[in-house]
CSV table of C-alpha atoms in Angstrom, one decimal:
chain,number,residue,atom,x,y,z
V,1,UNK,CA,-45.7,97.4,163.2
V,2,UNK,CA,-49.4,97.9,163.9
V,3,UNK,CA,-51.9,95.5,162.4
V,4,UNK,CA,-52.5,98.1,159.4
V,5,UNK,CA,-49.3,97.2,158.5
V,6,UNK,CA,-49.0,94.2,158.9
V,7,UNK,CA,-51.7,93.3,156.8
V,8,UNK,CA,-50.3,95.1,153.5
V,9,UNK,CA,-47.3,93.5,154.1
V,10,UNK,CA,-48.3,89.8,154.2
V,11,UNK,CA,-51.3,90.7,151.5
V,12,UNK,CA,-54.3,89.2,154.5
V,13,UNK,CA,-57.1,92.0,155.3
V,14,UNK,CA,-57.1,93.1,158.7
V,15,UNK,CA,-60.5,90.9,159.8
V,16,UNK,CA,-59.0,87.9,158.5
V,17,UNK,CA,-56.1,88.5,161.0
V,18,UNK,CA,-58.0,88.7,163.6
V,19,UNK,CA,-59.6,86.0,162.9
V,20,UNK,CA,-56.4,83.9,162.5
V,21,UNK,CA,-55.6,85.6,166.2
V,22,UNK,CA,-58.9,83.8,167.4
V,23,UNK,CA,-57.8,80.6,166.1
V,24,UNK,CA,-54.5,80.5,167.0
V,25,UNK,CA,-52.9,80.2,164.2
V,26,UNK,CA,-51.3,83.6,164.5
V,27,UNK,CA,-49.4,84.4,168.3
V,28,UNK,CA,-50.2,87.7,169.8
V,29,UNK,CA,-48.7,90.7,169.1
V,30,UNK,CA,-47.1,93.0,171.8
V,31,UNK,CA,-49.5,94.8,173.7
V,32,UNK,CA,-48.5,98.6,173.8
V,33,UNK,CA,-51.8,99.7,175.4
V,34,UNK,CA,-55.1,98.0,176.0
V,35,UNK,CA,-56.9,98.4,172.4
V,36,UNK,CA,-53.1,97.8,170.2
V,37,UNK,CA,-50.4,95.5,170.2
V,38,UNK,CA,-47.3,95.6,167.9
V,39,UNK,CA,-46.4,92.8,165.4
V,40,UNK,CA,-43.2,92.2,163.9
V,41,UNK,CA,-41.7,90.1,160.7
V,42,UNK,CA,-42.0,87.0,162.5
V,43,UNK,CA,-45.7,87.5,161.9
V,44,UNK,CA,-45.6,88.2,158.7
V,45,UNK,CA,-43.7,85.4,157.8
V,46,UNK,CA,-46.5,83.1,159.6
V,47,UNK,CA,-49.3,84.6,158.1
V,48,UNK,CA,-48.0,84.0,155.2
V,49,UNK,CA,-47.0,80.2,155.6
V,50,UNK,CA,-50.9,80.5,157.3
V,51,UNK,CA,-52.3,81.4,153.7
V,52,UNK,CA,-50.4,78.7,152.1
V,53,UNK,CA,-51.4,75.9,153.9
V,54,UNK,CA,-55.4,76.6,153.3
V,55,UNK,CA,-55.3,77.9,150.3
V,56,UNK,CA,-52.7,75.9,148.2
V,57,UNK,CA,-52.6,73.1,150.7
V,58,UNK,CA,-56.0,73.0,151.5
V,59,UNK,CA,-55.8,71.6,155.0
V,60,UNK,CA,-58.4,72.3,157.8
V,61,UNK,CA,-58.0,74.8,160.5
V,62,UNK,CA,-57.1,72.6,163.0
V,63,UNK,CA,-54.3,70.5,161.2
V,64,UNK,CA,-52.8,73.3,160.6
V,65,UNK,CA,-52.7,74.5,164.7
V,66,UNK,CA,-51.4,71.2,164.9
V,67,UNK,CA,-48.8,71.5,162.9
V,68,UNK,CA,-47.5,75.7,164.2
V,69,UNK,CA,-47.6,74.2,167.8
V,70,UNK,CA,-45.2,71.8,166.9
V,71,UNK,CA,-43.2,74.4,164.6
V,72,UNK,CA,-43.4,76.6,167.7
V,73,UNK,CA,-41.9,74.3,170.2
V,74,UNK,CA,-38.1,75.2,171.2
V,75,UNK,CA,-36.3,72.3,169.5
V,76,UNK,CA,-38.7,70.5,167.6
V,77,UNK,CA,-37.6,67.1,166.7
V,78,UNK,CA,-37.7,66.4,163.1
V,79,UNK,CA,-38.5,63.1,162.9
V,80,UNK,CA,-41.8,63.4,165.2
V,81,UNK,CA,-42.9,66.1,162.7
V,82,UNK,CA,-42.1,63.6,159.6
V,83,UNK,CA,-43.6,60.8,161.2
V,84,UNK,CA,-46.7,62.0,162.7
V,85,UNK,CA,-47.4,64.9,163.0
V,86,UNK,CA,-48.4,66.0,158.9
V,87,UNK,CA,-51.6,64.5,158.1
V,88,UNK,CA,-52.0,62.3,155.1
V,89,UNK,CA,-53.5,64.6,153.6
V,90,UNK,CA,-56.2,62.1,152.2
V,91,UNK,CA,-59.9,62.3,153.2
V,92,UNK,CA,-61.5,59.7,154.8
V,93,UNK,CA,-65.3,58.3,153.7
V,94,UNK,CA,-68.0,56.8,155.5
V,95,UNK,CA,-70.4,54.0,154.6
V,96,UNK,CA,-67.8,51.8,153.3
V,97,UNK,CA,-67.6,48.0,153.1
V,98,UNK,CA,-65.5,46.5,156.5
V,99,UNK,CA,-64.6,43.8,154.5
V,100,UNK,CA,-63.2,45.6,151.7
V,101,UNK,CA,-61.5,48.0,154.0
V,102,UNK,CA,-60.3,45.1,156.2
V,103,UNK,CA,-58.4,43.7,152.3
V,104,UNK,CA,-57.1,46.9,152.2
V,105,UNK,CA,-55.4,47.3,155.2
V,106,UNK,CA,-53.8,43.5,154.7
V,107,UNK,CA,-52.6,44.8,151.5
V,108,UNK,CA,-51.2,48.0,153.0
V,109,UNK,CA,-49.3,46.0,155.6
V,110,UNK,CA,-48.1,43.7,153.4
V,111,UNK,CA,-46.3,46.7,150.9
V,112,UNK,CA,-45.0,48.0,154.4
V,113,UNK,CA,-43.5,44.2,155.5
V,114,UNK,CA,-42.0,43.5,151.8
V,115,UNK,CA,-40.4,47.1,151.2
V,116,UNK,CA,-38.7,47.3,154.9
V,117,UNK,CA,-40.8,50.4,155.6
V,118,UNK,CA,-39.4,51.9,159.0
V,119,UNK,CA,-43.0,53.3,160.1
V,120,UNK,CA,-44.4,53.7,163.9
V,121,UNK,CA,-47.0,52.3,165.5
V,122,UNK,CA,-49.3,55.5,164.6
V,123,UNK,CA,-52.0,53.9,162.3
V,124,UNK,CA,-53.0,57.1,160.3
V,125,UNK,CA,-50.9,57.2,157.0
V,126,UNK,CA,-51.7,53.2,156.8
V,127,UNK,CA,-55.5,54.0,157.8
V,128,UNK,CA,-55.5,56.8,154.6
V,129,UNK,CA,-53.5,54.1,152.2
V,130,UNK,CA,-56.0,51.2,153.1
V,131,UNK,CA,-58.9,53.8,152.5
V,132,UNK,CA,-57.9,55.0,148.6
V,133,UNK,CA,-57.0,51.1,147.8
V,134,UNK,CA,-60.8,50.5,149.2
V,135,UNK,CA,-62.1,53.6,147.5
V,136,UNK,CA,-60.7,52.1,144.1
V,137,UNK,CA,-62.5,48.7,144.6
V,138,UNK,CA,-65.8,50.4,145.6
V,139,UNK,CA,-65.9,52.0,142.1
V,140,UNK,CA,-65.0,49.1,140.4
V,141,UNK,CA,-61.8,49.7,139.7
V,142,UNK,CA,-58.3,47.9,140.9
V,143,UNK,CA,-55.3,49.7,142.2
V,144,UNK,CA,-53.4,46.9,142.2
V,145,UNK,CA,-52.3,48.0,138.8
V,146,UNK,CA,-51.0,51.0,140.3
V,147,UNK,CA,-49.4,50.1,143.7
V,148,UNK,CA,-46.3,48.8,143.5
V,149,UNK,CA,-45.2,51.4,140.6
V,150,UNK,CA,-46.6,54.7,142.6
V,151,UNK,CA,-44.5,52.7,145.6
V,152,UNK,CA,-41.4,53.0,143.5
V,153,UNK,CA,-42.2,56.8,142.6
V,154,UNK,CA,-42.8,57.9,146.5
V,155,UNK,CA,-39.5,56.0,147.9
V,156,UNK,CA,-37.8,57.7,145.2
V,157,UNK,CA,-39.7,61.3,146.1
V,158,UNK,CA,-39.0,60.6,149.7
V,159,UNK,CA,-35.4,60.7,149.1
V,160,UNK,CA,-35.4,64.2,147.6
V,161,UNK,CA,-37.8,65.4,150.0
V,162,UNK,CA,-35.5,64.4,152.9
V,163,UNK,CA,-32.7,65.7,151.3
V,164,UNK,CA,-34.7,69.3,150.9
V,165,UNK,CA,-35.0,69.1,154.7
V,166,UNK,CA,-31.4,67.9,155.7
V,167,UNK,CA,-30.0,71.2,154.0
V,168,UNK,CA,-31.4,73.2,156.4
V,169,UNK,CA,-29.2,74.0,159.2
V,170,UNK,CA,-30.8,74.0,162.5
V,171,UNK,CA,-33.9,72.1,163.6
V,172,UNK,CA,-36.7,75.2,163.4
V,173,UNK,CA,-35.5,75.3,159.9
V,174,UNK,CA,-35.7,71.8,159.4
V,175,UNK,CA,-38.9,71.4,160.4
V,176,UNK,CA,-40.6,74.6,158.3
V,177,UNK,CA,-38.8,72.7,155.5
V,178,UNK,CA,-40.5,69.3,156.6
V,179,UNK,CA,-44.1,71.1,156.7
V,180,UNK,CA,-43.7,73.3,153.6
V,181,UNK,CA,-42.4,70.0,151.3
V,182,UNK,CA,-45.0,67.9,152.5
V,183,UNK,CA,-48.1,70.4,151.9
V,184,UNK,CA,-46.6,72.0,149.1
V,185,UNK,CA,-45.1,68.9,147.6
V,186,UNK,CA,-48.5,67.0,147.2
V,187,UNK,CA,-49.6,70.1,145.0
V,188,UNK,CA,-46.6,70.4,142.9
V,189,UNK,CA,-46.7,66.7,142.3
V,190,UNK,CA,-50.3,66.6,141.7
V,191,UNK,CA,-50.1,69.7,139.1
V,192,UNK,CA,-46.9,68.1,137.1
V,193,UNK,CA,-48.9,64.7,137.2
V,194,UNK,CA,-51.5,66.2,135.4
V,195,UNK,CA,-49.1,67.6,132.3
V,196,UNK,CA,-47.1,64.7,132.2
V,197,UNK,CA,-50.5,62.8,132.1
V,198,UNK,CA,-52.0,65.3,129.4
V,199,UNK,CA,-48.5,64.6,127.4
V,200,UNK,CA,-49.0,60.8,127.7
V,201,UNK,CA,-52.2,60.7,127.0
V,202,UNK,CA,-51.6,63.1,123.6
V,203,UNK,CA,-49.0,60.4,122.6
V,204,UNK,CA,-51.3,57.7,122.9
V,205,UNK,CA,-54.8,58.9,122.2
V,206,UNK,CA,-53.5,61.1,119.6
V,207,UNK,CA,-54.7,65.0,119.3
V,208,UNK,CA,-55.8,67.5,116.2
V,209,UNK,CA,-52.6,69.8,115.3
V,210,UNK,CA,-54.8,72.5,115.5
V,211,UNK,CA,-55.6,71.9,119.2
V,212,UNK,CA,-52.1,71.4,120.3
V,213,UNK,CA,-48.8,73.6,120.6
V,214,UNK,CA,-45.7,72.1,120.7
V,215,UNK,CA,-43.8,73.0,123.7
V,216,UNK,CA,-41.4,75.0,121.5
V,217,UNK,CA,-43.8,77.3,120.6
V,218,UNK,CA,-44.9,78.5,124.3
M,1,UNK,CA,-85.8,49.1,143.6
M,2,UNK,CA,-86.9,52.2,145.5
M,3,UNK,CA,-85.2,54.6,147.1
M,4,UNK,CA,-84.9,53.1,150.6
M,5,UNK,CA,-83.1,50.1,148.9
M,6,UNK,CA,-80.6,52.8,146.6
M,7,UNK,CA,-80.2,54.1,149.9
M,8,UNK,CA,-79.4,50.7,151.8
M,9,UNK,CA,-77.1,49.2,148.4
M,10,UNK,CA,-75.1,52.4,148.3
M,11,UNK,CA,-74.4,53.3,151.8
M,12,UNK,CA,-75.6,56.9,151.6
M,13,UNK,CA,-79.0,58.3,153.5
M,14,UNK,CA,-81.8,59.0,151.8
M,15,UNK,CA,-81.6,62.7,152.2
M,16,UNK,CA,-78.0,63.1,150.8
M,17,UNK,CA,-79.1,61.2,147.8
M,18,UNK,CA,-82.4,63.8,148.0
M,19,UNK,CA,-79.5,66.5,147.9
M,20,UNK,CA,-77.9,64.5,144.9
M,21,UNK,CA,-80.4,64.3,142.7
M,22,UNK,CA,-81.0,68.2,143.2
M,23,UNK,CA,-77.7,69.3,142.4
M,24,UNK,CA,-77.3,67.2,139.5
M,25,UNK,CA,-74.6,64.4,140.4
M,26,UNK,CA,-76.9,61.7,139.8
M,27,UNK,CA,-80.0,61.0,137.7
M,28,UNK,CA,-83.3,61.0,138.3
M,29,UNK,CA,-85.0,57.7,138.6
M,30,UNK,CA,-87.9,56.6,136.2
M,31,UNK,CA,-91.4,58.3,137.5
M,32,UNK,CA,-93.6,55.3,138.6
M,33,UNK,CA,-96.0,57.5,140.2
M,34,UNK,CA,-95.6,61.5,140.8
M,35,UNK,CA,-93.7,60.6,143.8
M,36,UNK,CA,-91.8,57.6,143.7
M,37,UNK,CA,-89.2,56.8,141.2
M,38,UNK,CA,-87.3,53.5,140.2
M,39,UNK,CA,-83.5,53.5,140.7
M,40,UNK,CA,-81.3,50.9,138.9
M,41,UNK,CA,-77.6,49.4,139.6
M,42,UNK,CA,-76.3,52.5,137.4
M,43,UNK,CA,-77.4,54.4,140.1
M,44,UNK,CA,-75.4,52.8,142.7
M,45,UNK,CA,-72.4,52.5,141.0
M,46,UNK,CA,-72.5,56.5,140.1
M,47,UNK,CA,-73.5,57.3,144.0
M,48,UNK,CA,-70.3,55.4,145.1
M,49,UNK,CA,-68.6,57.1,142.6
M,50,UNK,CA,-69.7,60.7,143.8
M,51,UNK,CA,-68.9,59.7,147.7
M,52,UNK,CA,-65.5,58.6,146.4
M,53,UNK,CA,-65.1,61.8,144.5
M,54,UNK,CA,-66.2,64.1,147.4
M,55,UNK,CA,-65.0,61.6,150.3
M,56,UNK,CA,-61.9,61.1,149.3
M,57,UNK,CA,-60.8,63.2,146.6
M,58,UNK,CA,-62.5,66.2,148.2
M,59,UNK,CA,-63.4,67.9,145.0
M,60,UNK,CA,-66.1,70.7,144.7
M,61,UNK,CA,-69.4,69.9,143.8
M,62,UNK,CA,-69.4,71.9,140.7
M,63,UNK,CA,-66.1,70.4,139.9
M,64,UNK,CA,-67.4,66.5,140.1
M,65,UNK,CA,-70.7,67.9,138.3
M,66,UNK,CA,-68.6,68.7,134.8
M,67,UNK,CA,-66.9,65.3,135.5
M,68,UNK,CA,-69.8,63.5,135.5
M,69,UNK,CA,-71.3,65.4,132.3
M,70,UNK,CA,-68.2,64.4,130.4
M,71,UNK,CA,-68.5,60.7,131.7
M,72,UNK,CA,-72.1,60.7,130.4
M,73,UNK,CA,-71.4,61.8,126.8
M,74,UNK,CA,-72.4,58.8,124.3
M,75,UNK,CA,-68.5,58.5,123.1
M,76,UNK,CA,-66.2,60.4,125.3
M,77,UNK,CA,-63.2,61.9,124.0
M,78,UNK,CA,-60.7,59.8,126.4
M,79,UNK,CA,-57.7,62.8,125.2
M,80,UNK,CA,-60.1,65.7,126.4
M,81,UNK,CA,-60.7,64.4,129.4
M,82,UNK,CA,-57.1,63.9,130.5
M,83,UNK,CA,-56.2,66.7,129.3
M,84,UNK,CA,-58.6,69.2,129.9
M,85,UNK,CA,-62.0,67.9,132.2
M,86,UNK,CA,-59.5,66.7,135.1
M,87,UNK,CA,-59.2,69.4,137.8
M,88,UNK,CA,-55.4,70.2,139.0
M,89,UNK,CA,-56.7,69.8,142.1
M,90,UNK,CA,-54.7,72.5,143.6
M,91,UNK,CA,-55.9,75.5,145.8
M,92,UNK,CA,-55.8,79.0,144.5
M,93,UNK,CA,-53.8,82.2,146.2
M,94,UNK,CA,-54.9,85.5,146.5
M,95,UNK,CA,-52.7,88.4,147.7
M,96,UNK,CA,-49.4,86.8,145.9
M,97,UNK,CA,-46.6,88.9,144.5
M,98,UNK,CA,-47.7,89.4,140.9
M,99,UNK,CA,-44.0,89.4,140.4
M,100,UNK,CA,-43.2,86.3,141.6
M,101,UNK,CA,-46.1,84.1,140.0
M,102,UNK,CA,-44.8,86.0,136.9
M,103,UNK,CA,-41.2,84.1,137.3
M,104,UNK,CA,-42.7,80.7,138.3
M,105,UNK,CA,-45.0,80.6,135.3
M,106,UNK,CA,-41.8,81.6,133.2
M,107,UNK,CA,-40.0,78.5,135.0
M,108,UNK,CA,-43.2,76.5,133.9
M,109,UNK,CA,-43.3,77.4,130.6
M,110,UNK,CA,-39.1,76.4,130.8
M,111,UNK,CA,-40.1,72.9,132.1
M,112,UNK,CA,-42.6,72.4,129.4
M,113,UNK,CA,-40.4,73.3,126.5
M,114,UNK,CA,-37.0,71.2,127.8
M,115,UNK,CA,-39.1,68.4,128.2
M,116,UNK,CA,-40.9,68.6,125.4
M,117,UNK,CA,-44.4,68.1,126.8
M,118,UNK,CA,-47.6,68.2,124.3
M,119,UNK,CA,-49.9,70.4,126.2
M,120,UNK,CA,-53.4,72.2,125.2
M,121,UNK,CA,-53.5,75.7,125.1
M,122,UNK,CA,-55.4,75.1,128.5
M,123,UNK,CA,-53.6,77.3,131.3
M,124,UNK,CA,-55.2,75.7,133.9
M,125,UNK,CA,-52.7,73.1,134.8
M,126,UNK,CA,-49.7,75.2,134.1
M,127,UNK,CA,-51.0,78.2,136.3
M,128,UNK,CA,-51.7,75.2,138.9
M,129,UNK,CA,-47.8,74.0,138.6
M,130,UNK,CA,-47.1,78.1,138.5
M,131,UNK,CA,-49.1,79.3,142.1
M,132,UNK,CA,-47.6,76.4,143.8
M,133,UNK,CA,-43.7,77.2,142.9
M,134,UNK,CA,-44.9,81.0,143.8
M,135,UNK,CA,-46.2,79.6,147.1
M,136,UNK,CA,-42.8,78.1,147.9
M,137,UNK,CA,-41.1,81.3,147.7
M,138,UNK,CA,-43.7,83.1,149.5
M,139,UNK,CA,-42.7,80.9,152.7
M,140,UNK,CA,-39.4,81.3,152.2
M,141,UNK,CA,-38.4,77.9,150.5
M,142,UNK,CA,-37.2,77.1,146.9
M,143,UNK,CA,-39.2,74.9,144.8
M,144,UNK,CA,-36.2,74.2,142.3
M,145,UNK,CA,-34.5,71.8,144.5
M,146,UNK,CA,-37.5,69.7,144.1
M,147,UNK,CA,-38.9,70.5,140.4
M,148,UNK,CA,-36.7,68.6,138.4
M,149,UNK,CA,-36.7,65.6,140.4
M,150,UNK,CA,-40.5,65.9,140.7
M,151,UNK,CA,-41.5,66.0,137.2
M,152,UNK,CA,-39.2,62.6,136.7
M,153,UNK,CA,-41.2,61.4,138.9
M,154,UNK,CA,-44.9,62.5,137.1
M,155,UNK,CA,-43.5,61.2,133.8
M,156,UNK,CA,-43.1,57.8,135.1
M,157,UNK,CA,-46.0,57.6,137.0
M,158,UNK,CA,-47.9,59.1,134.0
M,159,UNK,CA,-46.9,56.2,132.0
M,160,UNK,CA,-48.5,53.9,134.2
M,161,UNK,CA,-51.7,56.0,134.6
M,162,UNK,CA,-52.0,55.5,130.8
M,163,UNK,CA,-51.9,52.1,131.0
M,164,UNK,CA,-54.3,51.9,133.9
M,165,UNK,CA,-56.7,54.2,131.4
M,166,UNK,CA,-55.9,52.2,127.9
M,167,UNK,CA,-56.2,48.4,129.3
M,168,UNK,CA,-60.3,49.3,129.3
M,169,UNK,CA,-61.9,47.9,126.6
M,170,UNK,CA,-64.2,51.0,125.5
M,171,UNK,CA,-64.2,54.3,125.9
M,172,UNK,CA,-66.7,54.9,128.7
M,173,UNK,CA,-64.4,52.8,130.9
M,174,UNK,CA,-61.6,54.4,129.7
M,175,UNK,CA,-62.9,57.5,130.7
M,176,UNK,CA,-63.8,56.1,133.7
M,177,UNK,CA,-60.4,55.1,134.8
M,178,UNK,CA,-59.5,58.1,134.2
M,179,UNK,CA,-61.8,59.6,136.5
M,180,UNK,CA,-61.0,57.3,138.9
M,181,UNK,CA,-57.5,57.0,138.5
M,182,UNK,CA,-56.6,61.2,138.6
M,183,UNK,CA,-58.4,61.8,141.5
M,184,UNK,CA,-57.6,58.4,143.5
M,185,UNK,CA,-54.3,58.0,142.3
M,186,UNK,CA,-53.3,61.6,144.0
M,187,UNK,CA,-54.6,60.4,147.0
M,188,UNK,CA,-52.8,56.8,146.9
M,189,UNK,CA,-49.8,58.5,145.9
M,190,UNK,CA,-49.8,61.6,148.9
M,191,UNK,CA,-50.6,58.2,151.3
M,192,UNK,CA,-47.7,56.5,150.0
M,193,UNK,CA,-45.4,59.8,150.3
M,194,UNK,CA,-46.2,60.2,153.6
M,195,UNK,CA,-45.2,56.5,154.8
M,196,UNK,CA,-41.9,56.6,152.3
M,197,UNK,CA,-40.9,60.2,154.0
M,198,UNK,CA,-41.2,58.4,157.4
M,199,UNK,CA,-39.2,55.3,156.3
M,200,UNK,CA,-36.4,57.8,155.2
M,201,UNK,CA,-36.7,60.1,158.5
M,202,UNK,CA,-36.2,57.2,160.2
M,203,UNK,CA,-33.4,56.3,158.1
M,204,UNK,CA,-31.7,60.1,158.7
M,205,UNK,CA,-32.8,61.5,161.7
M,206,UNK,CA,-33.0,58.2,163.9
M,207,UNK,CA,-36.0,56.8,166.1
M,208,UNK,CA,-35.9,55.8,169.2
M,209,UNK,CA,-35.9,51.8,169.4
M,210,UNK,CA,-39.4,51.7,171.0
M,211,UNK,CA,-41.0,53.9,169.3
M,212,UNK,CA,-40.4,51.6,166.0
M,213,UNK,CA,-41.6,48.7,165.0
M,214,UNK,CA,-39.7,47.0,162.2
M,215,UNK,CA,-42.2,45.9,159.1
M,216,UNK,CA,-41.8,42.2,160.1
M,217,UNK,CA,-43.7,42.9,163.0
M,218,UNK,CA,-46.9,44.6,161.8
């Protein structure tokens, strides 16, 4: 299909394509003369998985490179992709206090030594845990209160998410699988986290009838 | 203390505060001359707060601005806060299938009523949980392997972020925490997912020996 096409298909206008082509997050198309090139579903299918990741996901333009060159590669090994290869997905901040940070990353290693945590040596998901337990300190608060029971919640989310990856049957698909349930995953868990929270806090702060619907009534 | 000192206490440059103070996440100082102003330890608390916010919760500016408003009000409504102020904190789509966000809102709205969750008439957080099951299936993937065991998971954790909110004393803090702990607690639990998702890739897919260091040895 020309690029005409292949933009009503995957729902991106045509400059943002090209701009996509630029980056690199889309391959080339099939040259058929010197000013057109031919795409096919395979590109449709990444520009839409392209979309996702900025737009739901919300990662940066280079991450996500990152991540297709690895998705790209012949047989991509699973665990590299799992272990290092997503981001964190947690922004980091400047200005902090070492000291504080320096707690922090005890802390961290300490949850990792007392759970068993397999990890590697790559220091960047401990880097972005160390920096939100600082982040809670520096705004007076303590996530102490927090840890060990959001520990529970993300061993137990692990296990699904592995298991949404192991039922995919070769290793390309495994890996799309991997990339999809990690982006994707942090916004599904953020978005029911915030009506389970709304629920909660309707049970314990109490809220007028008038204001509320029960769910029955949706 | 003057600005310089703000400036120095908080860890932030004088011109991003400048930048601050003009689009309304923190206010103005008391006029001791037409051009110097007196800052207070209110103001560096609230200038960590919005670095944390933007750092490392990434939120839009606009976003943290109706934050703060609410966090301001003389006796903050702790229920309207969780349940409406908070952002979803998911990215929006454009160019889905109508058709498809049409079912996942549907699946929503089936979620909400088996579980029996007390929600506003707010869409926000329900269209948030609704784009990102619709972005699952635009990629090819299937969300419903995950949902169930994903809202388990909020409930729980939403019980603790309760108790993280209801252990403050008054109301501004408990509004506070809840600030704090919706917009940190995403990030410490996305940290946390990552390292579990590694510790149970290692578990399925193997790792090569030196590549791995056990916990003990961190």
């Amino acid at each position: 299909m020309r690029i005409a096409e292949l933009s009503q298909k995957a729902g991106v206008p045509v400059p943002t394509i090209k701009y996509y082509l630029r980056e690199g997050l889309l391959p080339s198309g099939e040259l058929t003369s010197p000013n057109q090139a031919r795409y096919d579903d395979r590109h449709v299918q990444r520009l839409r998985l392209v979309r996702v990741l900025l737009d739901v996901g919300r990662l940066p333009i280079a991450t996500i490179r990152d991540l297709l060159t690895k998705l790209d590669e012949p047989d991509p090994d699973v665990h590299e992709v799992l272990g290092k290869a997503l981001p964190a997905t947690v922004g980091t901040r400047e200005g902090g206090d070492p000291a504080v940070l320096t707690a922090a990353h005890d802390r961290v290693s300490a949850l990792i030594a007392q759970r068993g945590w397999l990890l590697s040596d790559d220091a960047r998901t401990r880097h972005a845990a160390a920096e939100v337990i600082a982040a809670f300190q520096q705004v007076g608060a303590d996530a102490e209160y927090l840890l060990e029971h959001y520990a529970d919640a993300a061993e137990r989310i692990a296990v699904h998410d592995l298991g949404f990856v192991a039922r995919e049957s070769d290793n390309e698909s495994k890996v799309h699988a991997a990339v999809v349930g990690a982006v994707l995953g942090n916004s599904l868990l953020a978005a029911l986290r915030r009506m389970a929270q709304e629920h909660e806090s309707a049970k314990m702060f109490g809220i007028r009838e008038d204001n509320c619907q029960a769910a029955e009534a949706d």
